[in-house]
Each structure stands twice: as structure tokens, then as C-alpha cells.
Coordinates of C-alpha atoms in Angstrom, one line a residue:
M6 CA 39.0 -26.5 -10.5
A7 CA 39.4 -28.4 -7.3
K8 CA 41.6 -31.5 -7.6
Q9 CA 39.9 -34.9 -7.2
Q10 CA 41.6 -37.6 -5.2
S11 CA 43.0 -40.4 -7.2
G12 CA 40.3 -42.8 -8.3
S13 CA 37.5 -40.6 -6.9
T14 CA 36.5 -38.8 -10.1
P15 CA 32.8 -39.2 -10.9
F16 CA 33.7 -39.2 -14.6
K17 CA 35.6 -42.4 -14.6
N18 CA 33.4 -43.7 -17.4
P19 CA 34.8 -42.2 -20.6
R20 CA 31.3 -42.2 -22.1
S21 CA 29.9 -40.1 -19.4
H22 CA 28.9 -36.6 -20.5
L23 CA 27.5 -33.5 -19.0
T24 CA 24.4 -31.7 -20.3
V25 CA 22.4 -28.6 -19.2
R26 CA 18.7 -28.3 -20.0
N27 CA 15.5 -26.9 -18.5
A28 CA 14.1 -28.8 -15.6
T29 CA 10.8 -30.7 -15.9
N30 CA 8.4 -32.2 -13.5
Q31 CA 9.9 -35.6 -14.2
D32 CA 13.1 -34.3 -12.6
V33 CA 11.4 -33.3 -9.3
P34 CA 12.3 -36.3 -7.2
A35 CA 15.9 -36.2 -8.4
I36 CA 16.2 -32.5 -7.7
A37 CA 14.8 -32.9 -4.2
A38 CA 17.3 -35.7 -3.5
L39 CA 20.1 -33.4 -4.8
T40 CA 19.1 -30.6 -2.5
D41 CA 19.1 -33.0 0.5
R42 CA 22.6 -34.1 -0.4
A43 CA 23.8 -30.5 -0.9
Y44 CA 22.5 -29.2 2.4
R45 CA 23.1 -32.3 4.5
N46 CA 26.0 -30.8 6.4
S47 CA 24.7 -27.3 6.5
S48 CA 23.7 -26.0 9.9
G49 CA 20.0 -25.1 10.0
Q50 CA 19.6 -25.7 6.2
S51 CA 17.6 -28.4 4.6
G52 CA 16.6 -29.5 1.1
Y53 CA 13.5 -28.5 -0.8
S54 CA 10.3 -30.4 -0.8
E55 CA 9.0 -31.9 -4.0
G56 CA 6.0 -29.6 -3.8
S57 CA 8.2 -26.5 -3.7
I58 CA 10.3 -27.7 -6.6
R59 CA 7.2 -28.5 -8.6
G60 CA 6.0 -25.0 -7.9
Q61 CA 9.2 -23.4 -9.1
I62 CA 9.0 -25.3 -12.4
N63 CA 5.3 -24.8 -13.0
N64 CA 5.5 -21.0 -12.2
Y65 CA 8.3 -20.4 -14.6
P66 CA 9.5 -23.4 -16.6
A67 CA 11.9 -21.4 -18.7
G68 CA 13.9 -20.3 -15.6
Q69 CA 14.7 -23.7 -14.0
F70 CA 17.8 -25.6 -15.2
V71 CA 19.4 -28.9 -14.3
V72 CA 22.9 -30.3 -15.0
L73 CA 23.0 -34.0 -15.9
V74 CA 25.9 -36.4 -15.9
D75 CA 24.4 -39.2 -18.0
D76 CA 21.0 -39.5 -16.4
Q77 CA 22.0 -38.3 -12.9
V78 CA 21.0 -34.7 -11.8
V79 CA 24.1 -33.2 -10.3
G80 CA 23.1 -29.5 -10.4
Y81 CA 20.0 -27.3 -10.3
C82 CA 19.2 -23.7 -10.3
A83 CA 15.9 -21.9 -9.7
T84 CA 15.1 -18.5 -11.3
F85 CA 12.1 -16.3 -11.9
R86 CA 11.3 -12.9 -13.3
I87 CA 10.5 -10.0 -11.0
A88 CA 10.2 -6.3 -11.0
G89 CA 13.2 -4.3 -10.0
K90 CA 11.1 -2.3 -7.6
V91 CA 10.7 -5.5 -5.6
A92 CA 14.0 -7.2 -6.1
L93 CA 16.4 -4.2 -5.7
R94 CA 15.1 -3.3 -2.3
P95 CA 15.8 -5.2 0.9
H96 CA 13.7 -8.4 1.3
T97 CA 13.6 -11.8 3.0
W98 CA 14.0 -15.1 1.3
A99 CA 10.4 -16.2 2.1
E100 CA 9.0 -12.9 0.9
I101 CA 10.8 -12.8 -2.4
T102 CA 10.5 -16.5 -3.3
G103 CA 6.9 -17.0 -2.1
N104 CA 8.4 -19.3 0.6
G105 CA 10.3 -21.3 -1.9
Y106 CA 7.7 -21.8 -4.5
A107 CA 8.8 -19.0 -6.9
S108 CA 5.2 -17.8 -6.7
R109 CA 6.3 -14.2 -7.0
H110 CA 7.2 -14.8 -10.6
D111 CA 6.0 -11.8 -12.7
P112 CA 5.8 -12.5 -16.4
E113 CA 6.4 -8.8 -17.0
G114 CA 9.3 -8.5 -14.5
E115 CA 12.4 -6.8 -16.0
W116 CA 14.9 -8.7 -13.9
L117 CA 15.7 -12.4 -13.3
Y118 CA 15.9 -13.3 -9.6
G119 CA 18.4 -16.1 -8.8
M120 CA 16.5 -18.1 -6.2
E121 CA 18.8 -21.1 -5.8
V122 CA 21.9 -22.9 -7.1
V123 CA 22.8 -26.3 -5.7
V124 CA 25.6 -28.7 -6.8
D125 CA 26.1 -32.3 -5.9
P126 CA 29.0 -32.4 -3.4
E127 CA 30.6 -35.2 -5.5
Y128 CA 30.7 -33.0 -8.5
R129 CA 32.0 -29.8 -7.0
G130 CA 35.1 -28.6 -8.9
Y131 CA 33.6 -29.1 -12.3
R132 CA 32.2 -25.6 -12.5
I133 CA 28.6 -26.9 -12.4
G134 CA 27.6 -23.6 -10.7
N135 CA 29.4 -21.6 -13.4
R136 CA 27.4 -23.5 -16.1
L137 CA 24.2 -22.8 -14.3
Y138 CA 25.0 -19.1 -14.0
N139 CA 25.8 -18.9 -17.7
E140 CA 22.4 -20.4 -18.5
R141 CA 20.8 -17.7 -16.4
K142 CA 22.8 -15.1 -18.3
K143 CA 21.8 -16.5 -21.7
L144 CA 18.2 -16.5 -20.6
C145 CA 18.4 -12.9 -19.4
E146 CA 20.1 -11.8 -22.6
S147 CA 17.6 -13.6 -24.9
L148 CA 14.7 -11.9 -23.1
G149 CA 16.3 -8.5 -23.1
L150 CA 16.0 -8.2 -19.4
K151 CA 18.0 -5.6 -17.3
G152 CA 20.0 -8.2 -15.5
I153 CA 20.1 -10.8 -12.7
V154 CA 19.6 -10.0 -9.0
F155 CA 19.8 -12.2 -5.9
A156 CA 21.0 -12.5 -2.3
G157 CA 24.0 -14.7 -1.8
R158 CA 24.9 -16.8 1.3
L159 CA 28.0 -16.3 3.4
P160 CA 28.5 -19.9 4.6
T161 CA 31.8 -19.3 6.5
L162 CA 30.7 -16.1 8.2
A163 CA 29.7 -17.7 11.5
K164 CA 33.1 -19.4 11.9
R165 CA 35.1 -16.3 10.9
I166 CA 33.1 -13.3 12.2
K167 CA 35.1 -13.0 15.4
R168 CA 38.2 -12.0 13.4
F169 CA 36.4 -8.9 12.0
S170 CA 34.7 -5.9 13.5
S171 CA 31.6 -6.3 11.4
V172 CA 29.9 -8.1 8.6
E173 CA 30.7 -5.2 6.4
E174 CA 34.5 -5.6 7.0
Y175 CA 34.3 -9.3 6.3
I176 CA 32.6 -8.6 2.9
E177 CA 35.1 -5.8 2.1
Q178 CA 38.0 -8.2 2.7
V179 CA 36.4 -10.7 0.3
K180 CA 35.8 -7.9 -2.2
Q181 CA 39.5 -6.9 -2.1
K182 CA 40.5 -10.5 -2.5
K183 CA 42.3 -10.5 0.9
L184 CA 39.9 -13.3 2.0
R185 CA 38.2 -16.1 0.1
D186 CA 34.6 -16.9 0.7
P187 CA 33.5 -20.0 -1.2
V188 CA 30.2 -18.4 -2.4
L189 CA 30.8 -14.7 -2.6
S190 CA 34.2 -15.0 -4.2
F191 CA 32.7 -17.2 -6.9
Q192 CA 29.9 -14.7 -7.5
L193 CA 32.3 -11.8 -7.8
R194 CA 34.4 -13.8 -10.3
N195 CA 31.2 -14.3 -12.4
G196 CA 30.7 -10.6 -12.8
F197 CA 28.2 -9.8 -10.0
E198 CA 28.4 -6.5 -8.1
I199 CA 27.6 -5.9 -4.5
I200 CA 24.7 -3.4 -3.9
G201 CA 24.1 -4.0 -0.2
I202 CA 23.8 -6.3 2.7
I203 CA 20.5 -7.8 3.8
E204 CA 19.9 -8.7 7.4
D205 CA 17.5 -11.4 8.5
Y206 CA 17.3 -12.7 4.9
L207 CA 17.1 -16.3 6.0
D208 CA 17.0 -16.8 9.8
S209 CA 17.5 -20.6 9.5
D210 CA 20.9 -20.0 7.7
R211 CA 22.9 -20.1 10.9
E212 CA 26.2 -20.4 8.9
S213 CA 25.5 -17.0 7.4
L214 CA 24.1 -15.6 10.7
G215 CA 21.0 -14.8 8.7
Y216 CA 22.9 -12.3 6.5
A217 CA 23.0 -12.3 2.7
V218 CA 24.9 -10.2 0.2
H219 CA 22.7 -8.3 -2.3
L220 CA 24.2 -8.7 -5.8
V221 CA 23.3 -7.8 -9.4
W222 CA 24.6 -8.6 -12.8
H223 CA 23.8 -6.1 -15.6
N224 CA 22.8 -7.4 -19.0
P225 CA 25.5 -6.0 -21.3
K226 CA 23.1 -6.0 -24.2
V227 CA 20.7 -3.6 -22.5
P228 CA 21.8 0.0 -22.0
Q229 CA 22.0 0.8 -18.3
E230 CA 20.3 3.9 -17.0
E231 CA 22.6 6.6 -15.7
E232 CA 23.0 6.8 -12.0
Q233 CA 20.9 9.6 -10.7
E234 CA 21.0 11.4 -7.4
R235 CA 18.7 9.6 -4.9
S236 CA 15.6 11.6 -4.3
K237 CA 12.1 10.9 -2.9
R238 CA 9.7 10.0 -5.6
Y239 CA 6.3 10.5 -4.0
G240 CA 3.9 7.8 -5.0
E241 CA 6.2 6.3 -7.7
R242 CA 4.4 3.5 -9.6
L243 CA 5.3 0.5 -11.6
P244 CA 5.0 0.7 -15.4
D245 CA 2.0 -0.9 -17.2
T246 CA -0.2 -0.7 -14.1
V247 CA -3.5 0.9 -13.3
R248 CA -3.4 2.6 -9.9
I249 CA -6.7 2.7 -8.0
G250 CA -7.6 4.4 -4.7
T251 CA -10.8 3.3 -3.0
V252 CA -12.3 5.7 -0.5
Q253 CA -13.8 4.4 2.7
Y254 CA -16.0 7.4 3.3
M255 CA -17.2 8.8 6.7
Q256 CA -20.8 9.8 6.8
R257 CA -21.2 12.8 9.1
R258 CA -23.3 15.9 9.1
V259 CA -22.4 18.7 6.7
R260 CA -23.7 22.2 6.8
S261 CA -23.6 23.0 3.1
F262 CA -23.2 21.6 -0.4
D263 CA -19.8 23.3 -0.6
E264 CA -18.6 21.6 2.6
F265 CA -19.6 18.2 1.0
L266 CA -17.7 19.0 -2.1
G267 CA -14.7 20.0 -0.1
I268 CA -14.6 16.6 1.5
V269 CA -14.9 14.8 -1.8
E270 CA -12.2 17.0 -3.4
Y271 CA -9.9 16.2 -0.5
F272 CA -10.0 12.5 -1.4
V273 CA -9.7 13.2 -5.1
D274 CA -6.7 15.3 -4.4
V275 CA -5.1 12.6 -2.2
V276 CA -5.4 9.8 -4.8
A277 CA -4.3 12.1 -7.6
D278 CA -1.2 13.0 -5.6
Y279 CA -0.4 9.3 -5.7
Q280 CA -0.7 9.4 -9.5
G281 CA -3.9 7.4 -9.3
D282 CA -5.9 6.5 -12.4
F283 CA -9.2 6.0 -10.5
V284 CA -10.7 7.2 -7.3
V285 CA -13.8 5.4 -6.1
F286 CA -16.6 6.6 -3.8
P287 CA -19.3 4.5 -2.1
E288 CA -22.9 3.9 -3.0
M289 CA -25.4 6.5 -1.6
F290 CA -22.6 8.6 -0.3
T291 CA -24.5 11.7 -1.5
L292 CA -27.2 11.1 1.1
Q293 CA -24.9 13.0 3.3
L294 CA -26.4 16.1 1.6
L295 CA -29.7 15.4 3.4
S296 CA -28.0 16.1 6.7
I297 CA -27.9 19.8 5.7
E298 CA -31.6 20.0 6.5
D299 CA -32.5 20.9 10.0
Q300 CA -35.2 18.2 10.2
Q301 CA -35.7 14.7 9.0
L302 CA -37.4 14.6 5.6
R303 CA -40.0 12.1 4.5
P304 CA -38.7 9.7 1.8
S305 CA -40.5 11.5 -1.1
E306 CA -39.1 14.9 0.1
S307 CA -35.6 13.4 0.5
I308 CA -35.6 12.3 -3.2
E309 CA -36.7 15.8 -4.3
A310 CA -34.0 17.4 -2.1
L311 CA -31.3 15.2 -3.6
T312 CA -32.5 15.7 -7.2
K313 CA -32.0 19.4 -6.9
Y314 CA -28.3 18.7 -6.2
T315 CA -27.8 16.4 -9.2
P316 CA -26.8 18.9 -11.9
H317 CA -24.3 20.6 -9.5
F318 CA -23.0 17.3 -8.3
V319 CA -22.3 16.1 -11.8
E320 CA -20.8 19.4 -12.9
A321 CA -18.5 19.6 -9.8
L322 CA -17.1 16.1 -10.1
R323 CA -16.6 16.3 -13.8
E324 CA -14.6 19.4 -13.1
M325 CA -12.5 17.5 -10.5
A326 CA -11.9 14.7 -12.9
L327 CA -10.6 17.1 -15.5
R328 CA -8.6 19.3 -13.1
Y329 CA -7.0 16.5 -11.1
N330 CA -6.5 14.3 -14.2
I331 CA -8.2 11.3 -12.7
N332 CA -11.2 9.1 -13.4
I333 CA -13.8 9.3 -10.7
I334 CA -16.3 6.5 -9.9
G335 CA -18.9 8.8 -8.2
G336 CA -20.4 6.2 -5.9
S337 CA -24.1 6.4 -6.5
H338 CA -26.8 9.0 -6.2
P339 CA -30.6 8.4 -6.0
T340 CA -32.0 10.4 -8.9
R341 CA -35.4 11.1 -10.4
V342 CA -34.9 10.6 -14.1
E343 CA -36.9 12.3 -16.9
S344 CA -39.5 9.5 -17.0
G345 CA -40.3 10.2 -13.4
R346 CA -38.8 7.0 -12.1
V347 CA -36.3 7.1 -9.2
E348 CA -33.1 5.2 -10.0
N349 CA -29.9 4.6 -8.0
I350 CA -27.3 5.8 -10.5
S351 CA -23.5 5.6 -10.4
Y352 CA -22.0 8.5 -12.3
V353 CA -18.6 7.8 -13.8
F354 CA -16.5 10.9 -14.5
L355 CA -13.6 10.3 -16.9
R356 CA -10.6 12.6 -16.9
D357 CA -11.2 13.5 -20.6
G358 CA -14.5 15.1 -19.6
R359 CA -16.9 12.4 -20.5
V360 CA -19.6 11.3 -18.0
H361 CA -21.3 7.9 -18.0
E362 CA -24.2 6.6 -16.0
Q363 CA -24.8 3.1 -14.6
A364 CA -28.1 2.5 -12.9
K365 CA -28.5 -0.2 -10.2
I366 CA -30.4 -3.2 -11.7
H367 CA -31.6 -4.7 -8.4
P368 CA -32.8 -2.3 -5.8
T369 CA -32.8 -3.8 -2.3
P370 CA -36.1 -4.2 -0.4
N371 CA -35.0 -1.2 1.8
E372 CA -34.4 1.0 -1.3
V373 CA -37.8 0.1 -2.7
Y374 CA -39.5 0.8 0.7
W375 CA -37.8 4.0 1.6
W376 CA -37.1 5.6 -1.8
N377 CA -39.4 3.8 -4.2
I378 CA -36.3 3.1 -6.3
E379 CA -36.7 1.1 -9.5
G380 CA -34.1 -1.0 -11.3
G381 CA -32.4 0.0 -14.5
R382 CA -32.3 -2.2 -17.6
A383 CA -28.7 -1.7 -19.0
V384 CA -25.3 -2.9 -17.8
N385 CA -22.6 -1.8 -20.2
A386 CA -18.9 -1.7 -20.3
I387 CA -17.4 1.8 -20.1
E388 CA -14.4 2.6 -22.2
T389 CA -11.7 4.5 -20.3
D390 CA -8.0 5.4 -21.0
C391 CA -7.2 2.4 -18.8
G392 CA -9.3 -0.1 -20.8
P393 CA -13.0 -1.1 -20.5
I394 CA -14.4 -1.1 -16.9
G395 CA -17.8 -2.0 -15.4
V396 CA -19.8 -0.8 -12.4
L397 CA -22.2 -2.9 -10.3
I398 CA -23.8 -1.1 -7.4
C399 CA -23.8 -3.1 -4.2
Y400 CA -26.6 -5.7 -4.4
D401 CA -26.0 -6.1 -8.1
S402 CA -22.7 -7.8 -7.3
E403 CA -24.6 -10.7 -5.8
F404 CA -26.0 -11.7 -9.2
P405 CA -23.3 -13.5 -11.1
E406 CA -25.0 -13.0 -14.5
L407 CA -24.3 -9.3 -14.4
G408 CA -20.6 -9.7 -13.8
R409 CA -20.4 -12.3 -16.6
H410 CA -22.3 -10.0 -19.0
L411 CA -19.7 -7.2 -18.3
V412 CA -16.8 -9.6 -18.7
D413 CA -18.2 -10.8 -22.0
Q414 CA -18.0 -7.1 -23.1
G415 CA -14.3 -7.1 -22.3
I416 CA -13.9 -5.5 -18.8
Q417 CA -11.0 -6.3 -16.6
I418 CA -11.8 -4.1 -13.6
L419 CA -15.2 -4.1 -11.9
F420 CA -16.1 -1.3 -9.5
V421 CA -18.6 -2.0 -6.7
P422 CA -19.7 1.0 -4.7
F423 CA -21.7 -0.4 -1.8
C424 CA -23.6 0.8 1.3
T425 CA -24.2 -1.7 4.1
D426 CA -25.5 -1.1 7.6
E427 CA -24.0 -4.1 9.5
R428 CA -21.4 -6.8 9.2
Q429 CA -23.6 -9.6 7.8
S430 CA -24.8 -7.3 5.0
Y431 CA -21.3 -6.3 4.3
L432 CA -20.0 -9.9 4.1
R433 CA -22.7 -10.8 1.6
V434 CA -21.3 -8.2 -0.7
R435 CA -17.7 -9.0 0.1
Y436 CA -18.0 -12.7 -0.5
C437 CA -19.9 -12.2 -3.7
C438 CA -17.3 -9.7 -5.0
Q439 CA -14.5 -12.2 -4.3
A440 CA -16.5 -14.8 -6.2
R441 CA -16.9 -12.5 -9.2
A442 CA -13.1 -11.9 -9.1
V443 CA -12.4 -15.7 -9.1
E444 CA -15.0 -16.9 -11.6
N445 CA -14.4 -14.0 -14.1
Q446 CA -10.6 -13.7 -13.5
L447 CA -10.8 -9.9 -13.0
Y448 CA -10.1 -7.2 -10.4
V449 CA -12.9 -6.0 -8.2
V450 CA -12.8 -2.7 -6.3
M451 CA -15.2 -2.2 -3.3
S452 CA -15.9 1.2 -1.7
G453 CA -18.2 1.6 1.3
N454 CA -19.5 4.1 3.8
V455 CA -18.7 4.3 7.5
G456 CA -20.1 6.6 10.2
N457 CA -23.7 7.6 11.0
L458 CA -26.4 9.9 9.7
P459 CA -29.1 9.7 12.5
N460 CA -31.6 12.0 10.8
V461 CA -31.5 10.4 7.3
H462 CA -33.8 7.5 6.6
N463 CA -32.1 4.2 5.7
M464 CA -28.6 5.7 6.5
D465 CA -28.7 5.5 10.3
I466 CA -25.5 3.3 10.7
Q467 CA -22.8 2.1 8.4
Y468 CA -20.4 -0.8 8.3
A469 CA -17.6 -1.2 5.7
Q470 CA -14.2 -2.6 5.0
S471 CA -13.3 -1.4 1.5
C472 CA -10.9 -3.4 -0.5
I473 CA -9.4 -4.2 -3.9
L474 CA -9.7 -7.9 -4.8
T475 CA -7.9 -10.1 -7.3
P476 CA -8.3 -13.6 -8.6
C477 CA -6.7 -16.3 -6.5
D478 CA -3.7 -17.5 -8.4
F479 CA 0.1 -17.2 -8.3
P480 CA 0.6 -13.9 -10.1
F481 CA -1.7 -12.1 -7.6
A482 CA -1.7 -11.2 -3.9
R483 CA -1.6 -14.3 -1.7
D484 CA -5.1 -14.0 -0.3
G485 CA -6.7 -12.5 -3.4
I486 CA -6.6 -9.1 -1.8
A487 CA -4.5 -6.3 -3.4
A488 CA -5.4 -3.8 -0.7
D489 CA -7.6 -3.7 2.3
T490 CA -8.7 -1.2 4.9
T491 CA -9.4 -1.1 8.7
P492 CA -13.2 -1.7 9.2
N493 CA -15.2 1.4 10.0
A494 CA -12.4 3.9 9.7
E495 CA -12.3 6.7 7.2
T496 CA -9.3 5.9 5.0
V497 CA -8.1 5.2 1.4
A498 CA -6.7 1.9 0.1
I499 CA -4.5 2.1 -3.0
A500 CA -3.2 -0.6 -5.2
D501 CA -1.5 -1.0 -8.6
L502 CA -3.2 -3.5 -10.8
R503 CA -1.7 -5.1 -13.9
P504 CA -4.2 -5.8 -16.7
E505 CA -1.5 -7.9 -18.5
T506 CA -1.3 -10.2 -15.4
L507 CA -5.0 -11.0 -15.9
Q508 CA -4.4 -12.0 -19.4
V509 CA -1.6 -14.3 -18.3
A510 CA -3.9 -15.9 -15.7
R511 CA -6.8 -16.2 -18.1
N512 CA -4.6 -17.9 -20.7
S513 CA -2.2 -20.0 -18.6
G514 CA -3.3 -19.8 -14.9
T515 CA -3.6 -22.6 -12.5
V516 CA -7.3 -22.6 -13.4
Q517 CA -8.7 -20.9 -16.4
N518 CA -12.3 -20.2 -15.6
L519 CA -13.2 -18.1 -18.6
H520 CA -11.4 -20.4 -21.1
D521 CA -13.0 -23.5 -19.6
R522 CA -16.6 -22.4 -19.7
R523 CA -19.0 -24.9 -21.4
H524 CA -20.5 -22.7 -24.0
D525 CA -22.1 -25.8 -25.4
L526 CA -24.2 -26.1 -22.2
Y527 CA -24.9 -22.6 -20.9
N528 CA -24.5 -18.9 -21.5
V529 CA -25.8 -15.5 -20.4
Q530 CA -28.4 -14.0 -22.8
W531 CA -29.0 -10.4 -22.1
R532 CA -32.5 -9.1 -22.9
G533 CA -32.1 -5.6 -21.5
K534 CA -30.6 -2.6 -23.3

């Protein structure tokens, strides 16, 4: 403990006492003032705003602690949970902390991330930081997490670096106790281990020259995995996720049905190699089969030509789903059904061999004109090994009642194969899909066509930017976009989606759209099948 000058001790009052507890929103002004005092003399550093501190507390109340002397806040630490795959790799301060708001908090994260520790300068020497570190460790142990990880400052580096050949040498000297660093030495004494050096961690930290030391503390109550030889793990995924690949499919002429299947199988193979659970194709992507013909067919002839492929199409994609161990959302395929009606049907091929159908409910005016397509009457959740899902084909996504009807049946992922010819049409679908994601607090996956089929009615030109959308809240991607594609380029977008995160958002999100519905005023009454 550092010695206090005579008469300068802040504990002069014999009744003063020190307590540690979780921070609350009532503490926010005092914490902000504390951070201003703590960083007042630090070059390039400044205290936290009240908004960012409020975000830290609201995002993870259990992880924020204050130290009080009587009623005065003299210490604060900010902590949140995060996945090791994120925290154990190089990162920046803004990236890992959500720019200081702890918005990267993951309720399922297996590590605690130590975002900040600040101590009132007048109370340094009373092991305030040590008390806060101990609270973190107790929290980690109580939750059964793997440990604590963070990046620590080097506040004397800028003044001392000229004495050393590199930052690595400086850190090694501290590690060997030949040199004392006020922060790193303290962290090493508290049982933390160095796992690396992060460059450009916080550019504004001029005292540390932007560097930070990557440190971990392993929870002694949790068995540690044995060190394994480093090897490439192709497409490794996080646990408890659903991995989805959405195909932005290029329409171009094919010479045979086998050539068409070869293109489809290529994308199935790609997503399966990434250990995907679902691969998604666009609406009407089978109209590419009409390019096999040497001449442009009349609409009625086109439907009959497509219908002859239906059994082979279903058989082939079912086989792919089984062989590649992946669920396939087979876009949609205009089909003449047994009653003689023409319906736009999405075939869903599960990797256990089952095949489901979802007809489009609202044909567009073009579909009615060119193909005489009629709308279906059933919208049902489909049970998969990744939970119940729903499919709404393109225009159907613009009718909120259908999405709500599927969510009422328990779906958490909505697939929207679409086919749009120009940007305005695409944006109608995109905006409506984002609305469905927000109002129903679910994931929405869009898959569209690009390219041209000049000799096929109603498929002349295509515009698409396929994507995977999320609700807009702290646990999700910043802009509500888990994955996106370059417009009008053939590609695949892949994302890992956590169903558990949806449950957290639905039950305790910033807004809780499903929970807050006024069932006493309105509801969706389905009169179809």
C-alpha cells in the first residue's frame, strides 16, 4: 500500500467505511465524475459520458461494480460477458466494447471481459482496484465462466520506450520483475497471464502509444481445455448457433437440367463446407430452366415446361439435403398442382429427408398476368432440427399479418426468397423484411436473383442484395444486418444466428414488441388452412 502523507488520509473519520456493490443508474453522475478525476492528467484520455455509463449498467447490471467510502464513489469497474472467439483474438477498444457502451454483451458469452477499472486518485493505495478485480473473479466463478479477459494499458510506455528495443522487450522486463509498470505489474500480481500484445487498441491512449497487453485469468473452478496444436479450422462456428448461407443466384442460360443442378449443387456444397444448417435460394430461380429452350415460350407453355421438371427437381434437391447434411430452402418454383391451379411454391428440403411446401399467398400483378398464378391458403411453421421456421415468398413479406401468424406459431427464423427486377421493387421487400424482423423480434433471411434471362417472360432483368437481418437491439448487429452482399453479384452471405439471443431480446430487450402487444385491442385471426 502506498503511504499517505501525514494528515492526508481520506479515512480520517473513524466512522468511514468502504463497501463494494453493483452499480445502479443512480450512481451514473458520480461514476462519470470519478472517471473525469481519474483521467484528468492522462494524455489523450478522458472520462466516460453519463450515456455510456448508463449503457454499461443497463446492458449488464450484474457486471458493473462501485466502491463506496461512505456515500462517495471512489472506484468503478465495467464488465460484460462475451464469447471467447471474439475476446481471445486481437481487437480494438471501440470494437470490443461497442464504443464504450458494453453493447457487445452476450448473455451466453463464456468469458467476462474487463472493460474498465478506475480509482479515485485520492484513494489510490487502498487496493480499490484489487477489490474490484476480486468482485469480477467472484462473479466469474459464480456463473461458471471460463475466466476473465481484457486488454491492459501501459501508461508509462511512452516515457520509457526509448530505453528498450521494442514494446515486447518492455513487457518482458515487466514480466521478469526487472521493471515495474503501475498497471501491468498489478495485473500480473492478480494472477493474470499475458497472451499477446494488441496494436492500435486505443489510438487516443498516447501514454500507451496505442498498445495494450492482452491478458486472461482462468477460473480455477472450471477445468481448462488442454493446449492443442494450432491448426486451421475451416468454417469453425460458435456453439448454440444456427449457421445460414443465403445464395445470391446468377440467372444465365443453361443448356440442360443437369447443368442447372450442377450450379445448385455447387452452392449447396459451399455452404455445407462451412458447416451450414440452411442454404437458401431465391424465388423463381428455377425459371432458369426455360433458357434451355431454343425459343421463347408463351406463358402457358412455360408453365407446362416447368411442371415436367418438378418431380426431378424435388428428388434432386432432397438428395442434396440428405447427402450434404443441410436444410435447403429451395427458392420457389411455379407449379401446376393437382387441382389444375398454378401456384408459386417454395419447397423446403430438410436434411432428414422430409420435404415441405409453402405456397405464395399473394401473387404479384406480374405473376397473375404472365403465369396465371393463384395464391395459396396456408401459412404454417415448419419444424426443423434447428427449431420452427417460416417461409414467405417475396411479396408475402409485405403483409405483416402473415409474419405475425408465423411468429404466433413459434418461428424464430423467417426465410424470404425473392425475385425483383429493379431497385425500387427490391427496396420494398427489403424494408418490409426489416420491419418484420423488428416488430416480431426474429431473424429474416433474404435470397434474390441477379443476372438476365432475355428469352424468358417476366425474368428479363434482376436486381438483388441478399442479406440476413436481425432485430435492432444491443445483442444483435449494429445496423440490424447480420450479413449482407454486394448488389447484383453472384455470391453467398453466411451468418451465425443465436435463437437464445432472440429470447433474451423478447423478454428483456430495450423494447419488447411481442410482449407489449395489446391483445385486448387487436389480434390476427387466420381463416385459411
